[in-house]
Amino acid sequence: MTFDPSSLKALCFDVQGTLVDFTTPLIEAGEALAAQRGFVADWPEVITRWRAGYRAGMDAFLAGQRAWISTDTIYREALDTLLANYPWAPQVSAEDRDALNTTWSRLRPWPDTQRGLSRLRSRYLTAALSNGSMASVIRIARHGALPFDAILTGELVQSFKPDPKVYALAVRSLGVAPHNIMMVASHKYDLVAARAHGFQTAFIARPLEFGPGVAVDVTPDPTFDCNVADMEELANRLGA
């Protein structure tokens, strides 16, 4: 059945992975640091493990195992924990680690993101709905010239997706009923949670989210309202 977008008024977008490539900028930053400090590291492997540590930090909060902290702090803590496993870690100073951590605020839009988001904004309210800190998502949007009407993050309710409080934040902030909002993400858990809150859903396949050669679930899911290859296709599907 063809999806009918006539009931939509607003779109909420996951940011990291969905709209921006985090893997490539982080690998580049790591390689530049290693060249400066004179050591060799498998940066694709380091970044994959770092991202996993970030997710584990959020999951620990959601499981009630720790108090809420911002994702900026989670990333920094996860980096220290991760680097303890590498013999070259002593060559990476606290200042180096702080600088590397800021890369999460300078992520690169996918080639289709800016054009697709601009087209969608011409017809719908557009909002970031991210687990990132407010500071980092503001900087990502500015760095990548991403045209949002609003930037919303779990920091505003001191939680993380898939906590229903984050989706409720979007409803309250945008003044739009859940069924008139579409959640757009490359992560299926995010869409499942948004759908449970009454949102419509769009899955964007991002096969290179974790870099070339890394398996990513990009299989279309018929339980989502849209399954698309990129933001331009989504704009086409939604009549923008």
PDB file of C-alpha atoms in Angstrom:
ATOM      1  CA  MET A   1       0.000   0.000   0.000  1.00  0.00           C
ATOM      2  CA  THR A   2       1.295   3.478  -0.899  1.00  0.00           C
ATOM      3  CA  PHE A   3       1.954   5.665   2.114  1.00  0.00           C
ATOM      4  CA  ASP A   4      -0.295   8.738   2.389  1.00  0.00           C
ATOM      5  CA  PRO A   5       1.582  11.678   3.957  1.00  0.00           C
ATOM      6  CA  SER A   6      -1.438  13.972   4.134  1.00  0.00           C
ATOM      7  CA  SER A   7      -1.733  13.686   7.927  1.00  0.00           C
ATOM      8  CA  LEU A   8       1.881  14.681   8.579  1.00  0.00           C
ATOM      9  CA  LYS A   9       2.746  18.060  10.073  1.00  0.00           C
ATOM     10  CA  ALA A  10       6.218  17.527  11.526  1.00  0.00           C
ATOM     11  CA  LEU A  11       9.266  15.335  11.095  1.00  0.00           C
ATOM     12  CA  CYS A  12      11.692  14.434  13.873  1.00  0.00           C
ATOM     13  CA  PHE A  13      15.137  13.247  12.892  1.00  0.00           C
ATOM     14  CA  ASP A  14      17.686  11.142  14.643  1.00  0.00           C
ATOM     15  CA  VAL A  15      21.024  12.803  13.934  1.00  0.00           C
ATOM     16  CA  GLN A  16      24.116  10.619  14.413  1.00  0.00           C
ATOM     17  CA  GLY A  17      24.194   7.957  11.743  1.00  0.00           C
ATOM     18  CA  THR A  18      20.894   9.045  10.212  1.00  0.00           C
ATOM     19  CA  LEU A  19      21.783  12.554   9.012  1.00  0.00           C
ATOM     20  CA  VAL A  20      25.526  12.657   9.606  1.00  0.00           C
ATOM     21  CA  ASP A  21      28.473  10.318   9.164  1.00  0.00           C
ATOM     22  CA  PHE A  22      30.296   9.985  12.471  1.00  0.00           C
ATOM     23  CA  THR A  23      32.684   7.180  11.501  1.00  0.00           C
ATOM     24  CA  THR A  24      34.712   8.962   8.814  1.00  0.00           C
ATOM     25  CA  PRO A  25      35.377  12.209  10.760  1.00  0.00           C
ATOM     26  CA  LEU A  26      36.361  10.259  13.869  1.00  0.00           C
ATOM     27  CA  ILE A  27      38.734   7.985  11.963  1.00  0.00           C
ATOM     28  CA  GLU A  28      40.294  11.019  10.289  1.00  0.00           C
ATOM     29  CA  ALA A  29      40.727  12.768  13.651  1.00  0.00           C
ATOM     30  CA  GLY A  30      42.288   9.643  15.165  1.00  0.00           C
ATOM     31  CA  GLU A  31      44.675   9.165  12.273  1.00  0.00           C
ATOM     32  CA  ALA A  32      45.758  12.814  12.447  1.00  0.00           C
ATOM     33  CA  LEU A  33      46.404  12.482  16.174  1.00  0.00           C
ATOM     34  CA  ALA A  34      48.400   9.260  15.723  1.00  0.00           C
ATOM     35  CA  ALA A  35      50.522  10.897  13.035  1.00  0.00           C
ATOM     36  CA  GLN A  36      51.266  13.829  15.342  1.00  0.00           C
ATOM     37  CA  ARG A  37      52.164  11.605  18.292  1.00  0.00           C
ATOM     38  CA  GLY A  38      54.065   8.974  16.315  1.00  0.00           C
ATOM     39  CA  PHE A  39      52.081   5.778  16.850  1.00  0.00           C
ATOM     40  CA  VAL A  40      49.952   3.449  14.728  1.00  0.00           C
ATOM     41  CA  ALA A  41      46.416   2.307  15.601  1.00  0.00           C
ATOM     42  CA  ASP A  42      43.525   0.534  13.913  1.00  0.00           C
ATOM     43  CA  TRP A  43      41.210   3.526  14.077  1.00  0.00           C
ATOM     44  CA  PRO A  44      38.155   1.893  12.472  1.00  0.00           C
ATOM     45  CA  GLU A  45      38.296  -0.723  15.238  1.00  0.00           C
ATOM     46  CA  VAL A  46      38.873   1.922  17.932  1.00  0.00           C
ATOM     47  CA  ILE A  47      35.925   4.027  16.764  1.00  0.00           C
ATOM     48  CA  THR A  48      33.607   1.001  16.592  1.00  0.00           C
ATOM     49  CA  ARG A  49      34.478   0.117  20.185  1.00  0.00           C
ATOM     50  CA  TRP A  50      34.167   3.726  21.288  1.00  0.00           C
ATOM     51  CA  ARG A  51      30.668   3.963  19.857  1.00  0.00           C
ATOM     52  CA  ALA A  52      29.752   0.714  21.619  1.00  0.00           C
ATOM     53  CA  GLY A  53      30.998   2.187  24.893  1.00  0.00           C
ATOM     54  CA  TYR A  54      28.790   5.225  24.357  1.00  0.00           C
ATOM     55  CA  ARG A  55      25.738   3.013  23.861  1.00  0.00           C
ATOM     56  CA  ALA A  56      26.637   1.001  26.962  1.00  0.00           C
ATOM     57  CA  GLY A  57      26.819   4.206  28.985  1.00  0.00           C
ATOM     58  CA  MET A  58      23.326   5.247  27.934  1.00  0.00           C
ATOM     59  CA  ASP A  59      21.976   1.761  28.525  1.00  0.00           C
ATOM     60  CA  ALA A  60      23.395   1.790  32.059  1.00  0.00           C
ATOM     61  CA  PHE A  61      21.361   4.923  32.795  1.00  0.00           C
ATOM     62  CA  LEU A  62      18.207   3.482  31.215  1.00  0.00           C
ATOM     63  CA  ALA A  63      18.640   0.346  33.329  1.00  0.00           C
ATOM     64  CA  GLY A  64      18.787   2.463  36.484  1.00  0.00           C
ATOM     65  CA  GLN A  65      22.443   1.603  37.114  1.00  0.00           C
ATOM     66  CA  ARG A  66      23.752   5.168  37.163  1.00  0.00           C
ATOM     67  CA  ALA A  67      22.601   8.776  37.338  1.00  0.00           C
ATOM     68  CA  TRP A  68      22.012  10.765  34.164  1.00  0.00           C
ATOM     69  CA  ILE A  69      25.019  12.442  32.546  1.00  0.00           C
ATOM     70  CA  SER A  70      25.305  14.096  29.152  1.00  0.00           C
ATOM     71  CA  THR A  71      26.485  12.154  26.145  1.00  0.00           C
ATOM     72  CA  ASP A  72      29.544  14.417  25.991  1.00  0.00           C
ATOM     73  CA  THR A  73      30.593  13.016  29.363  1.00  0.00           C
ATOM     74  CA  ILE A  74      29.667   9.468  28.379  1.00  0.00           C
ATOM     75  CA  TYR A  75      31.867   9.712  25.291  1.00  0.00           C
ATOM     76  CA  ARG A  76      34.788  11.061  27.311  1.00  0.00           C
ATOM     77  CA  GLU A  77      34.482   8.379  29.997  1.00  0.00           C
ATOM     78  CA  ALA A  78      34.133   5.655  27.372  1.00  0.00           C
ATOM     79  CA  LEU A  79      37.274   6.907  25.630  1.00  0.00           C
ATOM     80  CA  ASP A  80      39.361   6.637  28.795  1.00  0.00           C
ATOM     81  CA  THR A  81      38.027   3.151  29.490  1.00  0.00           C
ATOM     82  CA  LEU A  82      38.707   2.050  25.920  1.00  0.00           C
ATOM     83  CA  LEU A  83      42.208   3.465  25.625  1.00  0.00           C
ATOM     84  CA  ALA A  84      43.308   1.591  28.729  1.00  0.00           C
ATOM     85  CA  ASN A  85      43.401  -1.483  26.462  1.00  0.00           C
ATOM     86  CA  TYR A  86      45.999  -0.079  24.045  1.00  0.00           C
ATOM     87  CA  PRO A  87      49.786   0.118  24.521  1.00  0.00           C
ATOM     88  CA  TRP A  88      49.931   3.520  22.815  1.00  0.00           C
ATOM     89  CA  ALA A  89      47.430   5.106  25.226  1.00  0.00           C
ATOM     90  CA  PRO A  90      50.120   6.922  27.302  1.00  0.00           C
ATOM     91  CA  GLN A  91      50.974   8.906  24.172  1.00  0.00           C
ATOM     92  CA  VAL A  92      47.467  10.371  24.144  1.00  0.00           C
ATOM     93  CA  SER A  93      47.263  13.119  26.741  1.00  0.00           C
ATOM     94  CA  ALA A  94      44.162  14.330  28.536  1.00  0.00           C
ATOM     95  CA  GLU A  95      44.189  17.357  26.239  1.00  0.00           C
ATOM     96  CA  ASP A  96      44.417  15.066  23.200  1.00  0.00           C
ATOM     97  CA  ARG A  97      41.465  13.072  24.466  1.00  0.00           C
ATOM     98  CA  ASP A  98      39.417  16.205  25.060  1.00  0.00           C
ATOM     99  CA  ALA A  99      40.184  17.375  21.532  1.00  0.00           C
ATOM    100  CA  LEU A 100      39.293  13.990  20.052  1.00  0.00           C
ATOM    101  CA  ASN A 101      36.026  14.031  21.980  1.00  0.00           C
ATOM    102  CA  THR A 102      35.009  17.321  20.351  1.00  0.00           C
ATOM    103  CA  THR A 103      34.965  15.561  16.984  1.00  0.00           C
ATOM    104  CA  TRP A 104      31.501  14.273  17.940  1.00  0.00           C
ATOM    105  CA  SER A 105      30.334  17.887  17.494  1.00  0.00           C
ATOM    106  CA  ARG A 106      31.833  18.224  13.993  1.00  0.00           C
ATOM    107  CA  LEU A 107      30.228  15.345  12.149  1.00  0.00           C
ATOM    108  CA  ARG A 108      29.743  15.368   8.386  1.00  0.00           C
ATOM    109  CA  PRO A 109      26.313  15.293   6.711  1.00  0.00           C
ATOM    110  CA  TRP A 110      25.682  12.446   4.305  1.00  0.00           C
ATOM    111  CA  PRO A 111      25.628  13.710   0.690  1.00  0.00           C
ATOM    112  CA  ASP A 112      21.811  13.605   0.530  1.00  0.00           C
ATOM    113  CA  THR A 113      21.132  15.183   3.927  1.00  0.00           C
ATOM    114  CA  GLN A 114      21.184  18.931   3.313  1.00  0.00           C
ATOM    115  CA  ARG A 115      19.173  18.881   0.107  1.00  0.00           C
ATOM    116  CA  GLY A 116      16.656  16.354   1.421  1.00  0.00           C
ATOM    117  CA  LEU A 117      16.210  18.170   4.731  1.00  0.00           C
ATOM    118  CA  SER A 118      15.737  21.509   2.966  1.00  0.00           C
ATOM    119  CA  ARG A 119      13.059  20.033   0.732  1.00  0.00           C
ATOM    120  CA  LEU A 120      11.246  18.469   3.673  1.00  0.00           C
ATOM    121  CA  ARG A 121      11.404  21.699   5.691  1.00  0.00           C
ATOM    122  CA  SER A 122       9.614  23.502   2.857  1.00  0.00           C
ATOM    123  CA  ARG A 123       6.512  21.469   3.697  1.00  0.00           C
ATOM    124  CA  TYR A 124       6.861  20.237   7.284  1.00  0.00           C
ATOM    125  CA  LEU A 125       8.195  21.337  10.643  1.00  0.00           C
ATOM    126  CA  THR A 126      11.620  19.745  11.050  1.00  0.00           C
ATOM    127  CA  ALA A 127      13.269  18.967  14.371  1.00  0.00           C
ATOM    128  CA  ALA A 128      16.330  17.114  15.502  1.00  0.00           C
ATOM    129  CA  LEU A 129      15.413  14.565  18.173  1.00  0.00           C
ATOM    130  CA  SER A 130      18.737  13.241  19.362  1.00  0.00           C
ATOM    131  CA  ASN A 131      20.441  11.579  22.290  1.00  0.00           C
ATOM    132  CA  GLY A 132      23.342  13.982  21.867  1.00  0.00           C
ATOM    133  CA  SER A 133      23.860  16.916  24.188  1.00  0.00           C
ATOM    134  CA  MET A 134      22.234  20.195  23.241  1.00  0.00           C
ATOM    135  CA  ALA A 135      25.666  21.745  22.763  1.00  0.00           C
ATOM    136  CA  SER A 136      26.868  18.988  20.443  1.00  0.00           C
ATOM    137  CA  VAL A 137      23.730  18.839  18.282  1.00  0.00           C
ATOM    138  CA  ILE A 138      23.672  22.635  17.918  1.00  0.00           C
ATOM    139  CA  ARG A 139      27.272  22.475  16.737  1.00  0.00           C
ATOM    140  CA  ILE A 140      26.586  19.551  14.401  1.00  0.00           C
ATOM    141  CA  ALA A 141      23.701  21.475  12.843  1.00  0.00           C
ATOM    142  CA  ARG A 142      25.797  24.608  12.469  1.00  0.00           C
ATOM    143  CA  HIS A 143      28.841  22.727  11.144  1.00  0.00           C
ATOM    144  CA  GLY A 144      26.744  20.878   8.582  1.00  0.00           C
ATOM    145  CA  ALA A 145      24.307  23.721   7.750  1.00  0.00           C
ATOM    146  CA  LEU A 146      21.351  21.517   8.664  1.00  0.00           C
ATOM    147  CA  PRO A 147      18.077  23.453   8.365  1.00  0.00           C
ATOM    148  CA  PHE A 148      16.080  22.496  11.453  1.00  0.00           C
ATOM    149  CA  ASP A 149      13.164  24.450  12.880  1.00  0.00           C
ATOM    150  CA  ALA A 150      14.004  23.073  16.319  1.00  0.00           C
ATOM    151  CA  ILE A 151      16.759  21.158  18.066  1.00  0.00           C
ATOM    152  CA  LEU A 152      15.531  18.793  20.766  1.00  0.00           C
ATOM    153  CA  THR A 153      17.648  16.336  22.684  1.00  0.00           C
ATOM    154  CA  GLY A 154      17.235  13.919  25.543  1.00  0.00           C
ATOM    155  CA  GLU A 155      19.218  16.343  27.685  1.00  0.00           C
ATOM    156  CA  LEU A 156      16.082  18.491  27.987  1.00  0.00           C
ATOM    157  CA  VAL A 157      14.362  15.686  29.916  1.00  0.00           C
ATOM    158  CA  GLN A 158      17.584  14.119  31.238  1.00  0.00           C
ATOM    159  CA  SER A 159      17.039  10.831  29.462  1.00  0.00           C
ATOM    160  CA  PHE A 160      17.821   9.016  26.219  1.00  0.00           C
ATOM    161  CA  LYS A 161      15.865   7.338  23.477  1.00  0.00           C
ATOM    162  CA  PRO A 162      14.099   4.938  23.551  1.00  0.00           C
ATOM    163  CA  ASP A 163      12.671   6.381  26.794  1.00  0.00           C
ATOM    164  CA  PRO A 164       9.104   7.576  26.008  1.00  0.00           C
ATOM    165  CA  LYS A 165       9.929  10.874  27.726  1.00  0.00           C
ATOM    166  CA  VAL A 166      12.089  11.877  24.778  1.00  0.00           C
ATOM    167  CA  TYR A 167       9.283  11.366  22.250  1.00  0.00           C
ATOM    168  CA  ALA A 168       6.850  13.150  24.570  1.00  0.00           C
ATOM    169  CA  LEU A 169       9.292  16.068  24.553  1.00  0.00           C
ATOM    170  CA  ALA A 170       8.842  16.366  20.786  1.00  0.00           C
ATOM    171  CA  VAL A 171       5.055  16.322  21.032  1.00  0.00           C
ATOM    172  CA  ARG A 172       5.079  18.995  23.713  1.00  0.00           C
ATOM    173  CA  SER A 173       7.713  21.182  22.068  1.00  0.00           C
ATOM    174  CA  LEU A 174       6.254  21.107  18.564  1.00  0.00           C
ATOM    175  CA  GLY A 175       2.613  21.361  19.608  1.00  0.00           C
ATOM    176  CA  VAL A 176       1.700  18.553  17.219  1.00  0.00           C
ATOM    177  CA  ALA A 177      -0.192  15.343  18.005  1.00  0.00           C
ATOM    178  CA  PRO A 178       1.895  12.148  17.899  1.00  0.00           C
ATOM    179  CA  HIS A 179       0.084  10.726  14.888  1.00  0.00           C
ATOM    180  CA  ASN A 180       0.939  13.901  12.933  1.00  0.00           C
ATOM    181  CA  ILE A 181       4.683  13.427  13.559  1.00  0.00           C
ATOM    182  CA  MET A 182       7.025  11.124  11.666  1.00  0.00           C
ATOM    183  CA  MET A 183      10.217   9.867  13.301  1.00  0.00           C
ATOM    184  CA  VAL A 184      13.032   9.462  10.781  1.00  0.00           C
ATOM    185  CA  ALA A 185      15.969   7.270  11.751  1.00  0.00           C
ATOM    186  CA  SER A 186      18.468   4.700  10.533  1.00  0.00           C
ATOM    187  CA  HIS A 187      18.110   2.805  13.841  1.00  0.00           C
ATOM    188  CA  LYS A 188      15.151   0.481  14.098  1.00  0.00           C
ATOM    189  CA  TYR A 189      14.952   0.539  17.911  1.00  0.00           C
ATOM    190  CA  ASP A 190      14.329   4.300  17.695  1.00  0.00           C
ATOM    191  CA  LEU A 191      11.499   3.826  15.218  1.00  0.00           C
ATOM    192  CA  VAL A 192       9.899   1.012  17.210  1.00  0.00           C
ATOM    193  CA  ALA A 193       9.853   3.216  20.310  1.00  0.00           C
ATOM    194  CA  ALA A 194       8.518   6.221  18.388  1.00  0.00           C
ATOM    195  CA  ARG A 195       5.774   4.101  16.854  1.00  0.00           C
ATOM    196  CA  ALA A 196       4.768   2.915  20.324  1.00  0.00           C
ATOM    197  CA  HIS A 197       4.355   6.592  21.246  1.00  0.00           C
ATOM    198  CA  GLY A 198       2.005   7.066  18.270  1.00  0.00           C
ATOM    199  CA  PHE A 199       4.439   8.494  15.733  1.00  0.00           C
ATOM    200  CA  GLN A 200       4.576   7.532  12.090  1.00  0.00           C
ATOM    201  CA  THR A 201       7.956   6.136  11.066  1.00  0.00           C
ATOM    202  CA  ALA A 202      10.516   6.281   8.269  1.00  0.00           C
ATOM    203  CA  PHE A 203      13.583   4.044   8.080  1.00  0.00           C
ATOM    204  CA  ILE A 204      16.611   5.349   6.182  1.00  0.00           C
ATOM    205  CA  ALA A 205      19.183   2.732   5.246  1.00  0.00           C
ATOM    206  CA  ARG A 206      22.732   3.852   6.048  1.00  0.00           C
ATOM    207  CA  PRO A 207      24.968   0.928   5.019  1.00  0.00           C
ATOM    208  CA  LEU A 208      28.167   2.920   5.676  1.00  0.00           C
ATOM    209  CA  GLU A 209      27.227   4.109   9.169  1.00  0.00           C
ATOM    210  CA  PHE A 210      30.073   2.118  10.736  1.00  0.00           C
ATOM    211  CA  GLY A 211      32.393   2.319   7.727  1.00  0.00           C
ATOM    212  CA  PRO A 212      33.051   0.077   4.697  1.00  0.00           C
ATOM    213  CA  GLY A 213      32.864  -3.650   5.292  1.00  0.00           C
ATOM    214  CA  VAL A 214      30.959  -3.429   8.581  1.00  0.00           C
ATOM    215  CA  ALA A 215      27.591  -5.206   8.621  1.00  0.00           C
ATOM    216  CA  VAL A 216      24.617  -2.907   9.229  1.00  0.00           C
ATOM    217  CA  ASP A 217      20.937  -3.845   9.305  1.00  0.00           C
ATOM    218  CA  VAL A 218      19.499  -2.061   6.267  1.00  0.00           C
ATOM    219  CA  THR A 219      16.671  -4.520   5.575  1.00  0.00           C
ATOM    220  CA  PRO A 220      13.370  -2.745   4.888  1.00  0.00           C
ATOM    221  CA  ASP A 221      10.764  -3.348   7.575  1.00  0.00           C
ATOM    222  CA  PRO A 222       7.133  -3.413   6.412  1.00  0.00           C
ATOM    223  CA  THR A 223       5.945  -2.332   9.874  1.00  0.00           C
ATOM    224  CA  PHE A 224       7.426   1.131   9.234  1.00  0.00           C
ATOM    225  CA  ASP A 225       5.454   3.608   7.146  1.00  0.00           C
ATOM    226  CA  CYS A 226       8.399   4.354   4.835  1.00  0.00           C
ATOM    227  CA  ASN A 227      11.603   2.539   3.993  1.00  0.00           C
ATOM    228  CA  VAL A 228      13.952   4.666   1.894  1.00  0.00           C
ATOM    229  CA  ALA A 229      17.553   4.756   0.717  1.00  0.00           C
ATOM    230  CA  ASP A 230      18.202   8.411   1.514  1.00  0.00           C
ATOM    231  CA  MET A 231      16.702  11.799   2.388  1.00  0.00           C
ATOM    232  CA  GLU A 232      15.982  12.709  -1.216  1.00  0.00           C
ATOM    233  CA  GLU A 233      13.865   9.596  -1.617  1.00  0.00           C
ATOM    234  CA  LEU A 234      12.060  10.460   1.601  1.00  0.00           C
ATOM    235  CA  ALA A 235      11.313  13.948   0.272  1.00  0.00           C
ATOM    236  CA  ASN A 236       9.918  12.371  -2.880  1.00  0.00           C
ATOM    237  CA  ARG A 237       7.732  10.000  -0.877  1.00  0.00           C
ATOM    238  CA  LEU A 238       6.408  12.831   1.286  1.00  0.00           C
ATOM    239  CA  GLY A 239       5.673  15.180  -1.606  1.00  0.00           C
ATOM    240  CA  ALA A 240       8.299  17.789  -0.735  1.00  0.00           C
TER     241      ALA A 240
END
